[in-house]
mmCIF file of C-alpha atoms in Angstrom:
data_model
loop_
_atom_site.group_PDB
_atom_site.id
_atom_site.type_symbol
_atom_site.label_atom_id
_atom_site.label_comp_id
_atom_site.label_asym_id
_atom_site.label_seq_id
_atom_site.Cartn_x
_atom_site.Cartn_y
_atom_site.Cartn_z
ATOM 1 C CA MET A 1 199.289 -36.327 -41.786
ATOM 2 C CA ALA A 2 201.194 -37.817 -38.832
ATOM 3 C CA GLN A 3 200.284 -34.760 -36.742
ATOM 4 C CA VAL A 4 196.614 -35.258 -37.562
ATOM 5 C CA LEU A 5 196.724 -38.956 -36.615
ATOM 6 C CA LEU A 6 198.445 -38.114 -33.315
ATOM 7 C CA ALA A 7 195.777 -35.542 -32.535
ATOM 8 C CA ILE A 8 193.054 -38.077 -33.298
ATOM 9 C CA LEU A 9 194.711 -40.598 -30.958
ATOM 10 C CA ILE A 10 194.825 -38.019 -28.161
ATOM 11 C CA ALA A 11 191.178 -37.194 -28.799
ATOM 12 C CA SER A 12 190.256 -40.872 -28.467
ATOM 13 C CA LEU A 13 192.019 -41.114 -25.092
ATOM 14 C CA LEU A 14 190.292 -37.965 -23.860
ATOM 15 C CA ALA A 15 186.938 -39.378 -24.924
ATOM 16 C CA VAL A 16 187.511 -42.364 -22.641
ATOM 17 C CA ALA A 17 188.262 -39.983 -19.786
ATOM 18 C CA HIS A 18 184.936 -38.230 -20.366
ATOM 19 C CA SER A 19 182.958 -41.483 -20.391
ATOM 20 C CA SER A 20 182.319 -41.373 -16.636
ATOM 21 C CA ILE A 21 180.880 -37.826 -16.576
ATOM 22 C CA PRO A 22 177.156 -37.842 -15.660
ATOM 23 C CA SER A 23 174.872 -36.157 -18.188
ATOM 24 C CA ALA A 24 173.513 -33.744 -15.543
ATOM 25 C CA CYS A 25 176.869 -31.953 -15.563
ATOM 26 C CA PHE A 26 176.288 -30.502 -19.022
ATOM 27 C CA ASN A 27 173.561 -27.987 -18.106
ATOM 28 C CA LEU A 28 171.314 -28.972 -20.998
ATOM 29 C CA GLN A 29 168.839 -26.142 -21.603
ATOM 30 C CA PRO A 30 166.176 -25.234 -24.170
ATOM 31 C CA PHE A 31 167.193 -22.221 -26.241
ATOM 32 C CA TYR A 32 165.126 -19.490 -27.873
ATOM 33 C CA ILE A 33 166.459 -17.139 -30.540
ATOM 34 C CA GLU A 34 165.895 -13.460 -29.785
ATOM 35 C CA LEU A 35 167.966 -11.028 -31.811
ATOM 36 C CA SER A 36 165.299 -8.451 -32.639
ATOM 37 C CA SER A 37 166.891 -5.607 -30.669
ATOM 38 C CA LYS A 38 170.002 -5.838 -32.846
ATOM 39 C CA VAL A 39 168.143 -5.469 -36.133
ATOM 40 C CA PRO A 40 167.464 -1.671 -36.216
ATOM 41 C CA PRO A 41 171.163 -0.793 -35.707
ATOM 42 C CA MET A 42 172.077 -3.291 -38.438
ATOM 43 C CA LEU A 43 169.595 -1.768 -40.866
ATOM 44 C CA GLN A 44 170.864 1.708 -40.000
ATOM 45 C CA LYS A 45 174.405 0.675 -40.880
ATOM 46 C CA ILE A 46 173.198 -0.847 -44.150
ATOM 47 C CA GLN A 47 171.330 2.362 -44.979
ATOM 48 C CA GLU A 48 174.371 4.520 -44.249
ATOM 49 C CA THR A 49 176.862 2.422 -46.188
ATOM 50 C CA ARG A 50 177.925 3.986 -49.464
ATOM 51 C CA VAL A 51 178.576 1.394 -52.129
ATOM 52 C CA PRO A 52 180.961 2.287 -54.973
ATOM 53 C CA ASN A 53 179.506 4.146 -57.903
ATOM 54 C CA LYS A 54 180.109 2.975 -61.451
ATOM 55 C CA GLY A 55 183.113 5.237 -61.826
ATOM 56 C CA GLU A 56 184.867 3.656 -58.858
ATOM 57 C CA TYR A 57 185.076 0.037 -59.964
ATOM 58 C CA LEU A 58 185.660 -2.003 -63.090
ATOM 59 C CA ASP A 59 182.526 -3.644 -64.435
ATOM 60 C CA VAL A 60 184.026 -6.990 -65.415
ATOM 61 C CA GLY A 61 181.135 -9.142 -64.234
ATOM 62 C CA ARG A 62 181.773 -11.736 -61.545
ATOM 63 C CA THR A 63 185.335 -12.470 -62.639
ATOM 64 C CA ALA A 64 186.576 -9.984 -60.008
ATOM 65 C CA GLY A 65 184.163 -11.034 -57.255
ATOM 66 C CA ILE A 66 180.589 -10.068 -56.487
ATOM 67 C CA ASP A 67 179.336 -7.495 -58.999
ATOM 68 C CA LEU A 68 177.927 -4.118 -58.024
ATOM 69 C CA GLN A 69 174.465 -4.754 -59.461
ATOM 70 C CA THR A 70 174.026 -7.919 -57.384
ATOM 71 C CA LEU A 71 175.265 -6.178 -54.253
ATOM 72 C CA GLU A 72 172.880 -3.258 -54.745
ATOM 73 C CA GLN A 73 169.937 -5.598 -55.380
ATOM 74 C CA LEU A 74 170.687 -7.543 -52.203
ATOM 75 C CA ARG A 75 171.076 -4.332 -50.235
ATOM 76 C CA ASN A 76 167.708 -3.003 -51.399
ATOM 77 C CA GLN A 77 166.031 -6.285 -50.533
ATOM 78 C CA TRP A 78 167.691 -6.307 -47.111
ATOM 79 C CA LEU A 79 166.414 -2.805 -46.367
ATOM 80 C CA HIS A 80 162.904 -2.994 -47.841
ATOM 81 C CA GLU A 81 161.755 -6.620 -48.100
ATOM 82 C CA PHE A 82 163.726 -8.851 -45.749
ATOM 83 C CA ASN A 83 162.034 -9.302 -42.355
ATOM 84 C CA TRP A 84 164.121 -10.727 -39.523
ATOM 85 C CA GLU A 85 161.044 -11.121 -37.291
ATOM 86 C CA THR A 86 159.533 -13.509 -39.830
ATOM 87 C CA GLU A 87 162.793 -15.431 -40.143
ATOM 88 C CA GLN A 88 163.269 -15.601 -36.382
ATOM 89 C CA ALA A 89 159.736 -16.944 -35.871
ATOM 90 C CA TYR A 90 160.486 -19.672 -38.416
ATOM 91 C CA LEU A 91 163.778 -20.570 -36.755
ATOM 92 C CA ASN A 92 162.095 -20.851 -33.374
ATOM 93 C CA MET A 93 159.744 -23.493 -34.760
ATOM 94 C CA PHE A 94 162.692 -25.883 -34.397
ATOM 95 C CA LYS A 95 163.760 -27.306 -31.041
ATOM 96 C CA HIS A 96 166.953 -25.502 -30.004
ATOM 97 C CA PHE A 97 169.141 -26.365 -27.029
ATOM 98 C CA THR A 98 172.457 -25.460 -25.480
ATOM 99 C CA ALA A 99 174.825 -27.613 -23.439
ATOM 100 C CA GLU A 100 178.042 -26.833 -21.589
ATOM 101 C CA ILE A 101 180.871 -29.099 -22.750
ATOM 102 C CA GLU A 102 184.495 -28.525 -21.780
ATOM 103 C CA GLY A 103 183.710 -24.953 -20.825
ATOM 104 C CA LEU A 104 182.037 -24.126 -24.148
ATOM 105 C CA THR A 105 178.394 -23.386 -24.787
ATOM 106 C CA ILE A 106 177.315 -25.588 -27.675
ATOM 107 C CA HIS A 107 174.121 -24.707 -29.504
ATOM 108 C CA PHE A 108 172.247 -27.386 -31.414
ATOM 109 C CA ILE A 109 168.875 -28.299 -32.855
ATOM 110 C CA HIS A 110 167.443 -31.641 -31.753
ATOM 111 C CA GLU A 111 164.418 -32.845 -33.697
ATOM 112 C CA LYS A 112 163.244 -36.304 -32.599
ATOM 113 C CA SER A 113 161.206 -38.620 -34.767
ATOM 114 C CA GLY A 114 159.226 -40.294 -32.012
ATOM 115 C CA TYR A 115 160.062 -43.772 -33.309
ATOM 116 C CA PRO A 116 162.047 -46.006 -30.909
ATOM 117 C CA ASP A 117 164.239 -47.361 -33.724
ATOM 118 C CA ALA A 118 165.115 -43.922 -35.140
ATOM 119 C CA ILE A 119 168.738 -43.467 -36.156
ATOM 120 C CA PRO A 120 170.477 -40.526 -34.463
ATOM 121 C CA LEU A 121 172.026 -38.376 -37.203
ATOM 122 C CA ILE A 122 174.311 -35.400 -36.595
ATOM 123 C CA LEU A 123 174.559 -32.926 -39.493
ATOM 124 C CA ASN A 124 177.757 -30.860 -39.561
ATOM 125 C CA HIS A 125 178.048 -27.597 -41.479
ATOM 126 C CA GLY A 126 181.097 -25.598 -42.529
ATOM 127 C CA TRP A 127 181.976 -22.012 -43.513
ATOM 128 C CA PRO A 128 180.211 -19.808 -44.501
ATOM 129 C CA GLY A 129 177.437 -22.174 -43.598
ATOM 130 C CA SER A 130 175.506 -22.631 -40.380
ATOM 131 C CA PHE A 131 172.720 -24.750 -38.965
ATOM 132 C CA LEU A 132 170.458 -22.886 -41.424
ATOM 133 C CA GLU A 133 171.566 -24.952 -44.410
ATOM 134 C CA PHE A 134 170.007 -28.140 -43.022
ATOM 135 C CA LEU A 135 166.633 -26.709 -41.997
ATOM 136 C CA PRO A 136 164.903 -27.567 -45.312
ATOM 137 C CA ILE A 137 165.419 -31.275 -44.594
ATOM 138 C CA ALA A 138 165.495 -31.464 -40.789
ATOM 139 C CA LYS A 139 161.841 -32.282 -40.133
ATOM 140 C CA ASN A 140 161.583 -34.462 -43.257
ATOM 141 C CA LEU A 141 164.328 -36.684 -41.888
ATOM 142 C CA THR A 142 162.271 -37.380 -38.778
ATOM 143 C CA GLU A 143 159.445 -38.805 -40.880
ATOM 144 C CA ARG A 144 159.258 -42.541 -41.353
ATOM 145 C CA THR A 145 159.939 -43.725 -44.894
ATOM 146 C CA ASN A 146 161.650 -46.620 -46.656
ATOM 147 C CA ALA A 147 165.255 -46.849 -47.787
ATOM 148 C CA SER A 148 165.983 -48.460 -51.143
ATOM 149 C CA ASN A 149 166.200 -51.928 -49.555
ATOM 150 C CA GLY A 150 162.716 -51.546 -48.088
ATOM 151 C CA ARG A 151 163.830 -50.911 -44.515
ATOM 152 C CA ALA A 152 161.646 -48.424 -42.669
ATOM 153 C CA VAL A 153 163.824 -45.591 -41.438
ATOM 154 C CA SER A 154 163.514 -42.319 -39.554
ATOM 155 C CA TYR A 155 166.044 -40.097 -37.830
ATOM 156 C CA ASP A 156 166.573 -38.141 -34.686
ATOM 157 C CA VAL A 157 168.251 -35.072 -36.174
ATOM 158 C CA ILE A 158 170.979 -33.146 -34.343
ATOM 159 C CA ILE A 159 172.370 -29.972 -35.960
ATOM 160 C CA PRO A 160 175.075 -28.286 -33.869
ATOM 161 C CA SER A 161 176.687 -24.917 -34.455
ATOM 162 C CA ILE A 162 180.477 -25.249 -34.685
ATOM 163 C CA PRO A 163 182.253 -23.467 -31.793
ATOM 164 C CA GLY A 164 182.634 -19.839 -32.841
ATOM 165 C CA PHE A 165 179.610 -20.011 -35.168
ATOM 166 C CA GLY A 166 176.060 -18.875 -34.521
ATOM 167 C CA PHE A 167 175.058 -19.387 -30.906
ATOM 168 C CA SER A 168 178.016 -21.598 -29.902
ATOM 169 C CA SER A 169 180.714 -19.823 -27.918
ATOM 170 C CA MET A 170 184.150 -19.119 -29.342
ATOM 171 C CA PRO A 171 186.718 -21.827 -28.563
ATOM 172 C CA PRO A 172 190.165 -21.160 -27.099
ATOM 173 C CA ALA A 173 193.378 -20.833 -29.094
ATOM 174 C CA ASN A 174 194.657 -23.915 -30.915
ATOM 175 C CA TRP A 175 191.192 -25.457 -31.058
ATOM 176 C CA THR A 176 190.920 -27.839 -34.008
ATOM 177 C CA THR A 177 188.302 -29.971 -35.712
ATOM 178 C CA VAL A 178 189.679 -32.873 -33.669
ATOM 179 C CA ASP A 179 188.547 -31.012 -30.555
ATOM 180 C CA THR A 180 185.150 -30.270 -32.075
ATOM 181 C CA ALA A 181 184.707 -33.944 -32.993
ATOM 182 C CA ARG A 182 185.516 -34.871 -29.390
ATOM 183 C CA ILE A 183 182.880 -32.580 -27.903
ATOM 184 C CA TYR A 184 180.348 -33.672 -30.534
ATOM 185 C CA SER A 185 180.987 -37.262 -29.485
ATOM 186 C CA ILE A 186 180.282 -36.201 -25.904
ATOM 187 C CA LEU A 187 177.167 -34.361 -27.067
ATOM 188 C CA MET A 188 175.802 -37.441 -28.815
ATOM 189 C CA THR A 189 176.704 -40.100 -26.250
ATOM 190 C CA LYS A 190 176.813 -38.327 -22.881
ATOM 191 C CA VAL A 191 174.509 -35.345 -23.212
ATOM 192 C CA LEU A 192 171.865 -36.949 -25.454
ATOM 193 C CA GLY A 193 172.495 -40.553 -24.443
ATOM 194 C CA TYR A 194 172.796 -42.258 -27.815
ATOM 195 C CA ASP A 195 174.816 -45.485 -27.923
ATOM 196 C CA THR A 196 175.457 -45.224 -31.665
ATOM 197 C CA PHE A 197 174.783 -42.620 -34.320
ATOM 198 C CA ALA A 198 175.381 -41.619 -37.937
ATOM 199 C CA VAL A 199 177.166 -38.508 -39.202
ATOM 200 C CA HIS A 200 176.951 -36.200 -42.197
ATOM 201 C CA GLY A 201 179.477 -33.537 -43.082
ATOM 202 C CA THR A 202 180.170 -30.887 -45.651
ATOM 203 C CA ASP A 203 182.988 -28.334 -45.893
ATOM 204 C CA TRP A 204 184.660 -28.108 -42.431
ATOM 205 C CA GLY A 205 181.870 -30.320 -41.205
ATOM 206 C CA SER A 206 183.336 -33.094 -43.349
ATOM 207 C CA SER A 207 186.534 -32.876 -41.297
ATOM 208 C CA ILE A 208 184.586 -33.115 -38.041
ATOM 209 C CA SER A 209 182.458 -35.965 -39.361
ATOM 210 C CA TYR A 210 185.406 -37.884 -40.767
ATOM 211 C CA ILE A 211 187.210 -37.731 -37.412
ATOM 212 C CA LEU A 212 184.064 -39.074 -35.739
ATOM 213 C CA TYR A 213 183.860 -41.813 -38.377
ATOM 214 C CA ASP A 214 187.523 -42.743 -37.978
ATOM 215 C CA ALA A 215 188.410 -42.149 -34.311
ATOM 216 C CA TYR A 216 185.041 -42.743 -32.643
ATOM 217 C CA ASN A 217 184.217 -45.821 -34.673
ATOM 218 C CA ALA A 218 182.509 -47.722 -31.858
ATOM 219 C CA THR A 219 179.720 -45.143 -31.743
ATOM 220 C CA ALA A 220 179.801 -43.431 -35.166
ATOM 221 C CA ARG A 221 178.447 -46.349 -37.151
ATOM 222 C CA ALA A 222 177.713 -44.747 -40.520
ATOM 223 C CA ALA A 223 178.824 -41.630 -42.345
ATOM 224 C CA HIS A 224 177.561 -39.630 -45.286
ATOM 225 C CA PHE A 225 179.617 -36.910 -46.955
ATOM 226 C CA SER A 226 179.082 -34.343 -49.686
ATOM 227 C CA PHE A 227 182.659 -33.081 -49.272
ATOM 228 C CA LEU A 228 185.887 -34.658 -48.032
ATOM 229 C CA PRO A 229 188.540 -33.213 -45.676
ATOM 230 C CA LEU A 230 191.094 -33.907 -48.391
ATOM 231 C CA PHE A 231 192.284 -31.754 -51.240
ATOM 232 C CA ALA A 232 190.656 -32.993 -54.425
ATOM 233 C CA LEU A 233 192.773 -34.054 -57.402
ATOM 234 C CA THR A 234 192.811 -32.480 -60.830
ATOM 235 C CA PRO A 235 191.917 -34.626 -63.863
ATOM 236 C CA SER A 236 195.619 -35.004 -64.701
ATOM 237 C CA GLN A 237 196.447 -36.033 -61.124
ATOM 238 C CA LEU A 238 193.633 -38.576 -61.251
ATOM 239 C CA LEU A 239 195.063 -40.016 -64.466
ATOM 240 C CA ASP A 240 198.373 -40.515 -62.687
ATOM 241 C CA ILE A 241 196.639 -42.976 -60.330
ATOM 242 C CA ASN A 242 194.615 -44.573 -63.144
ATOM 243 C CA ILE A 243 191.300 -42.876 -62.405
ATOM 244 C CA THR A 244 189.518 -41.447 -65.431
ATOM 245 C CA LEU A 245 186.520 -39.139 -65.609
ATOM 246 C CA ASP A 246 184.207 -41.105 -67.848
ATOM 247 C CA THR A 247 181.039 -39.024 -68.167
ATOM 248 C CA ASP A 248 180.301 -35.491 -69.297
ATOM 249 C CA LEU A 249 179.147 -34.679 -65.765
ATOM 250 C CA GLU A 250 182.391 -35.927 -64.219
ATOM 251 C CA ARG A 251 184.507 -34.068 -66.762
ATOM 252 C CA PHE A 252 182.575 -30.871 -66.062
ATOM 253 C CA GLU A 253 183.091 -31.310 -62.307
ATOM 254 C CA GLY A 254 186.775 -31.968 -62.777
ATOM 255 C CA GLU A 255 187.258 -28.823 -64.839
ATOM 256 C CA ARG A 256 185.184 -26.774 -62.395
ATOM 257 C CA TYR A 257 187.544 -27.822 -59.617
ATOM 258 C CA VAL A 258 190.536 -26.745 -61.703
ATOM 259 C CA GLU A 259 188.914 -23.374 -62.364
ATOM 260 C CA TRP A 260 187.994 -22.870 -58.700
ATOM 261 C CA SER A 261 191.529 -23.794 -57.617
ATOM 262 C CA ASN A 262 192.892 -21.097 -59.914
ATOM 263 C CA THR A 263 190.372 -18.320 -59.224
ATOM 264 C CA GLY A 264 188.342 -19.092 -56.110
ATOM 265 C CA GLU A 265 190.718 -20.057 -53.313
ATOM 266 C CA GLY A 266 192.068 -16.616 -52.385
ATOM 267 C CA PHE A 267 189.732 -16.426 -49.391
ATOM 268 C CA PHE A 268 191.293 -19.613 -48.001
ATOM 269 C CA ALA A 269 194.757 -18.083 -47.848
ATOM 270 C CA GLU A 270 193.493 -14.875 -46.236
ATOM 271 C CA GLN A 271 191.368 -16.611 -43.614
ATOM 272 C CA SER A 272 194.100 -19.132 -42.848
ATOM 273 C CA THR A 273 196.826 -16.548 -42.333
ATOM 274 C CA LYS A 274 195.214 -13.197 -41.410
ATOM 275 C CA PRO A 275 191.764 -13.838 -39.922
ATOM 276 C CA ASN A 276 191.997 -10.904 -37.520
ATOM 277 C CA THR A 277 192.707 -8.390 -40.263
ATOM 278 C CA LEU A 278 189.727 -9.549 -42.277
ATOM 279 C CA GLY A 279 187.556 -10.013 -39.202
ATOM 280 C CA PHE A 280 188.273 -6.580 -37.735
ATOM 281 C CA ALA A 281 187.590 -4.967 -41.105
ATOM 282 C CA LEU A 282 184.174 -6.581 -41.493
ATOM 283 C CA GLN A 283 182.986 -7.452 -37.962
ATOM 284 C CA ASP A 284 180.785 -4.356 -37.627
ATOM 285 C CA HIS A 285 180.096 -3.922 -41.326
ATOM 286 C CA PRO A 286 176.969 -5.796 -42.511
ATOM 287 C CA MET A 287 177.435 -4.745 -46.142
ATOM 288 C CA GLY A 288 181.039 -5.940 -46.023
ATOM 289 C CA GLN A 289 179.915 -9.293 -44.698
ATOM 290 C CA LEU A 290 177.253 -9.445 -47.395
ATOM 291 C CA ALA A 291 179.887 -8.922 -50.084
ATOM 292 C CA TRP A 292 182.321 -11.445 -48.581
ATOM 293 C CA ILE A 293 179.848 -14.200 -47.666
ATOM 294 C CA GLY A 294 177.323 -13.502 -50.408
ATOM 295 C CA GLU A 295 179.929 -14.008 -53.102
ATOM 296 C CA LYS A 296 180.653 -17.519 -51.807
ATOM 297 C CA LEU A 297 176.991 -18.446 -51.429
ATOM 298 C CA ILE A 298 176.409 -17.412 -55.040
ATOM 299 C CA ASP A 299 179.587 -18.656 -56.728
ATOM 300 C CA TRP A 300 179.779 -22.007 -54.943
ATOM 301 C CA SER A 301 176.219 -22.926 -55.843
ATOM 302 C CA ASP A 302 174.356 -24.052 -58.906
ATOM 303 C CA PRO A 303 173.731 -21.034 -61.185
ATOM 304 C CA ARG A 304 170.090 -22.145 -61.220
ATOM 305 C CA ALA A 305 169.910 -21.395 -57.472
ATOM 306 C CA GLY A 306 166.487 -20.222 -56.359
ATOM 307 C CA THR A 307 164.664 -22.367 -58.933
ATOM 308 C CA ALA A 308 163.293 -25.765 -57.960
ATOM 309 C CA PRO A 309 164.623 -27.886 -56.403
ATOM 310 C CA SER A 310 166.920 -25.181 -54.990
ATOM 311 C CA VAL A 311 165.699 -23.003 -52.120
ATOM 312 C CA LEU A 312 168.867 -20.914 -52.125
ATOM 313 C CA THR A 313 167.059 -17.661 -52.833
ATOM 314 C CA THR A 314 168.308 -14.142 -52.234
ATOM 315 C CA ASN A 315 166.244 -14.215 -49.020
ATOM 316 C CA GLU A 316 168.247 -17.255 -47.890
ATOM 317 C CA ILE A 317 171.482 -15.365 -48.564
ATOM 318 C CA LEU A 318 170.278 -12.408 -46.490
ATOM 319 C CA ARG A 319 169.140 -14.695 -43.675
ATOM 320 C CA SER A 320 172.540 -16.365 -43.560
ATOM 321 C CA VAL A 321 174.469 -13.101 -43.538
ATOM 322 C CA SER A 322 172.080 -11.639 -40.968
ATOM 323 C CA LEU A 323 172.752 -14.583 -38.667
ATOM 324 C CA TYR A 324 176.509 -14.032 -38.892
ATOM 325 C CA TYR A 325 176.173 -10.317 -38.258
ATOM 326 C CA LEU A 326 173.516 -10.394 -35.527
ATOM 327 C CA THR A 327 175.337 -13.090 -33.559
ATOM 328 C CA GLY A 328 178.656 -11.234 -33.902
ATOM 329 C CA THR A 329 180.417 -14.370 -35.096
ATOM 330 C CA PHE A 330 181.976 -13.308 -38.376
ATOM 331 C CA THR A 331 185.494 -12.972 -36.930
ATOM 332 C CA SER A 332 185.270 -16.006 -34.660
ATOM 333 C CA SER A 333 184.054 -18.156 -37.562
ATOM 334 C CA LEU A 334 187.244 -17.391 -39.511
ATOM 335 C CA TYR A 335 189.512 -18.916 -36.879
ATOM 336 C CA ILE A 336 188.621 -22.440 -37.978
ATOM 337 C CA TYR A 337 190.896 -21.821 -40.973
ATOM 338 C CA HIS A 338 193.744 -20.369 -38.921
ATOM 339 C CA GLN A 339 193.629 -23.044 -36.233
ATOM 340 C CA ASN A 340 193.448 -25.990 -38.618
ATOM 341 C CA PRO A 341 196.469 -25.663 -40.939
ATOM 342 C CA HIS A 342 196.220 -29.420 -41.604
ATOM 343 C CA GLY A 343 192.434 -29.565 -41.603
ATOM 344 C CA PHE A 344 192.385 -30.691 -45.230
ATOM 345 C CA GLY A 345 194.887 -33.430 -45.987
ATOM 346 C CA THR A 346 196.567 -34.825 -49.072
ATOM 347 C CA GLU A 347 196.949 -38.516 -48.182
ATOM 348 C CA TYR A 348 194.043 -40.789 -49.048
ATOM 349 C CA ILE A 349 194.181 -43.320 -46.206
ATOM 350 C CA LYS A 350 191.448 -45.780 -45.235
ATOM 351 C CA ALA A 351 189.545 -44.874 -42.076
ATOM 352 C CA ARG A 352 189.933 -47.238 -39.139
ATOM 353 C CA THR A 353 186.387 -48.547 -39.278
ATOM 354 C CA ASP A 354 184.164 -51.025 -41.033
ATOM 355 C CA ALA A 355 181.160 -48.709 -40.751
ATOM 356 C CA PRO A 356 179.440 -47.919 -44.057
ATOM 357 C CA MET A 357 180.251 -44.665 -45.818
ATOM 358 C CA LEU A 358 178.022 -42.905 -48.337
ATOM 359 C CA PHE A 359 178.890 -40.001 -50.625
ATOM 360 C CA SER A 360 176.935 -37.501 -52.710
ATOM 361 C CA ALA A 361 178.544 -35.348 -55.388
ATOM 362 C CA PHE A 362 176.830 -32.217 -56.730
ATOM 363 C CA LYS A 363 177.582 -30.724 -60.132
ATOM 364 C CA TYR A 364 178.538 -27.210 -59.030
ATOM 365 C CA ASN A 365 180.399 -28.046 -55.841
ATOM 366 C CA VAL A 366 183.809 -26.403 -55.695
ATOM 367 C CA ALA A 367 185.651 -29.729 -55.591
ATOM 368 C CA PHE A 368 184.979 -33.159 -57.036
ATOM 369 C CA TRP A 369 185.879 -36.644 -55.839
ATOM 370 C CA PRO A 370 185.075 -39.520 -58.228
ATOM 371 C CA GLN A 371 183.835 -42.785 -56.785
ATOM 372 C CA LYS A 372 187.144 -44.643 -56.992
ATOM 373 C CA LEU A 373 188.885 -41.864 -55.083
ATOM 374 C CA VAL A 374 186.250 -41.714 -52.346
ATOM 375 C CA ALA A 375 186.522 -45.480 -51.926
ATOM 376 C CA LYS A 376 190.133 -45.067 -50.809
ATOM 377 C CA VAL A 377 189.145 -43.420 -47.500
ATOM 378 C CA GLY A 378 186.306 -45.531 -46.159
ATOM 379 C CA ASN A 379 183.956 -48.457 -46.530
ATOM 380 C CA LEU A 380 182.090 -46.907 -49.456
ATOM 381 C CA VAL A 381 178.724 -48.576 -49.989
ATOM 382 C CA TYR A 382 176.813 -45.830 -51.800
ATOM 383 C CA TYR A 383 177.849 -43.133 -54.270
ATOM 384 C CA ARG A 384 175.638 -40.807 -56.253
ATOM 385 C CA ASN A 385 176.485 -37.919 -58.533
ATOM 386 C CA HIS A 386 173.773 -35.264 -58.976
ATOM 387 C CA ASP A 387 173.546 -32.970 -61.979
ATOM 388 C CA PHE A 388 171.896 -30.197 -59.937
ATOM 389 C CA GLY A 389 173.251 -28.494 -56.831
ATOM 390 C CA GLY A 390 176.452 -27.148 -55.413
ATOM 391 C CA HIS A 391 178.418 -26.693 -52.214
ATOM 392 C CA PHE A 392 175.425 -25.984 -49.955
ATOM 393 C CA SER A 393 173.366 -29.006 -50.957
ATOM 394 C CA GLY A 394 170.964 -28.685 -48.020
ATOM 395 C CA VAL A 395 169.547 -25.545 -49.639
ATOM 396 C CA ASP A 396 170.860 -25.995 -53.199
ATOM 397 C CA ASN A 397 169.221 -29.396 -53.754
ATOM 398 C CA PRO A 398 167.434 -30.471 -50.569
ATOM 399 C CA PRO A 399 165.406 -33.337 -52.122
ATOM 400 C CA ALA A 400 168.579 -35.025 -53.404
ATOM 401 C CA LEU A 401 170.423 -34.681 -50.098
ATOM 402 C CA LEU A 402 167.338 -35.916 -48.228
ATOM 403 C CA GLN A 403 167.052 -38.981 -50.445
ATOM 404 C CA ASP A 404 170.737 -39.837 -50.077
ATOM 405 C CA LEU A 405 170.729 -39.377 -46.302
ATOM 406 C CA ARG A 406 167.776 -41.728 -46.045
ATOM 407 C CA GLU A 407 169.946 -44.385 -47.667
ATOM 408 C CA ILE A 408 171.987 -44.504 -44.448
ATOM 409 C CA GLY A 409 169.092 -46.576 -43.139
ATOM 410 C CA ALA A 410 169.819 -49.318 -45.667
ATOM 411 C CA TYR A 411 173.237 -49.916 -44.102
ATOM 412 C CA PHE A 412 173.109 -48.721 -40.471
ATOM 413 C CA LYS A 413 173.453 -51.466 -37.846
#
């Protein structure tokens, strides 16, 4: 933890050094997605890939990973129903930009509300997520509505792609979430010119957002999380610090975390220690990426995915995997695990800020933090536990995430 705090301190000093850089130096440019030429070769590879036959694998359901029937169904849909041109046209309905920050090209969506009192809100994804997981709520957040205290609120929405993901360039060696938080601070204050802003984070995005909340506390003036950059505690560990799980929903979430810790964390070890081996094996293999990423998108989500309010359909899975493959960022996205060995901590220490913090739990997320535990790391003013949704709440339960994010407006100053 001391190493993380030192890195945050260094990041704060570097942010001061960047404060005098004029915004014109960042080469802010509109961006248009055009990946169509890469689609036929991808489909050809999918067509030519031989999946195992039933005599070559054990049919034990999903206990051993993605099952063959699911993989074959997704493959057939990818080849015969999925249309990248349609998806690309939809994606280009959003306002995309790139900026050059510290030698990196940073891609982001910037949807403005048009209201002068709109709250700037940066939404930070993780792995195997992308900017895609926030699209169902992006334009809704720009609309003017009332928070629970009656305050009219709207947002200017900023959705960046983490360096090495999507259309953002790959960062250099030893790049950490502290570095990403620093350049996101520059993006918000220097490139886009906001004096203050709010943050949301999930998965690795929770690490980036928490660093902004803690180390850039003069400008990051509210934070919402659906995940924490801290290892969750098992029910027995919670009892040791006098925190009990009092409802059926909490007890279910606690046991789900125990199960996931025992059966679902193998990817973490592989990506943390041998990202090149995995990356080289799957970089030019769309079906391999579908198996690896698709398993997480399915298993980390509510089993009711694809039924309202979820929009995490099989088409959404194929769109996500297609983005990874067509942008050639599967390998580079894995490095965030290798370069952040302390990215998820174990010490629950209060952030150095009085800014309000909000938290949303979702029933089928892979980890669970009860309210009393979340309160140990920030100025917790709002906590809600949803009985529908999972790890990718922006697509798994967009109305709930939208409602909770709007509550930032009740506390933002």
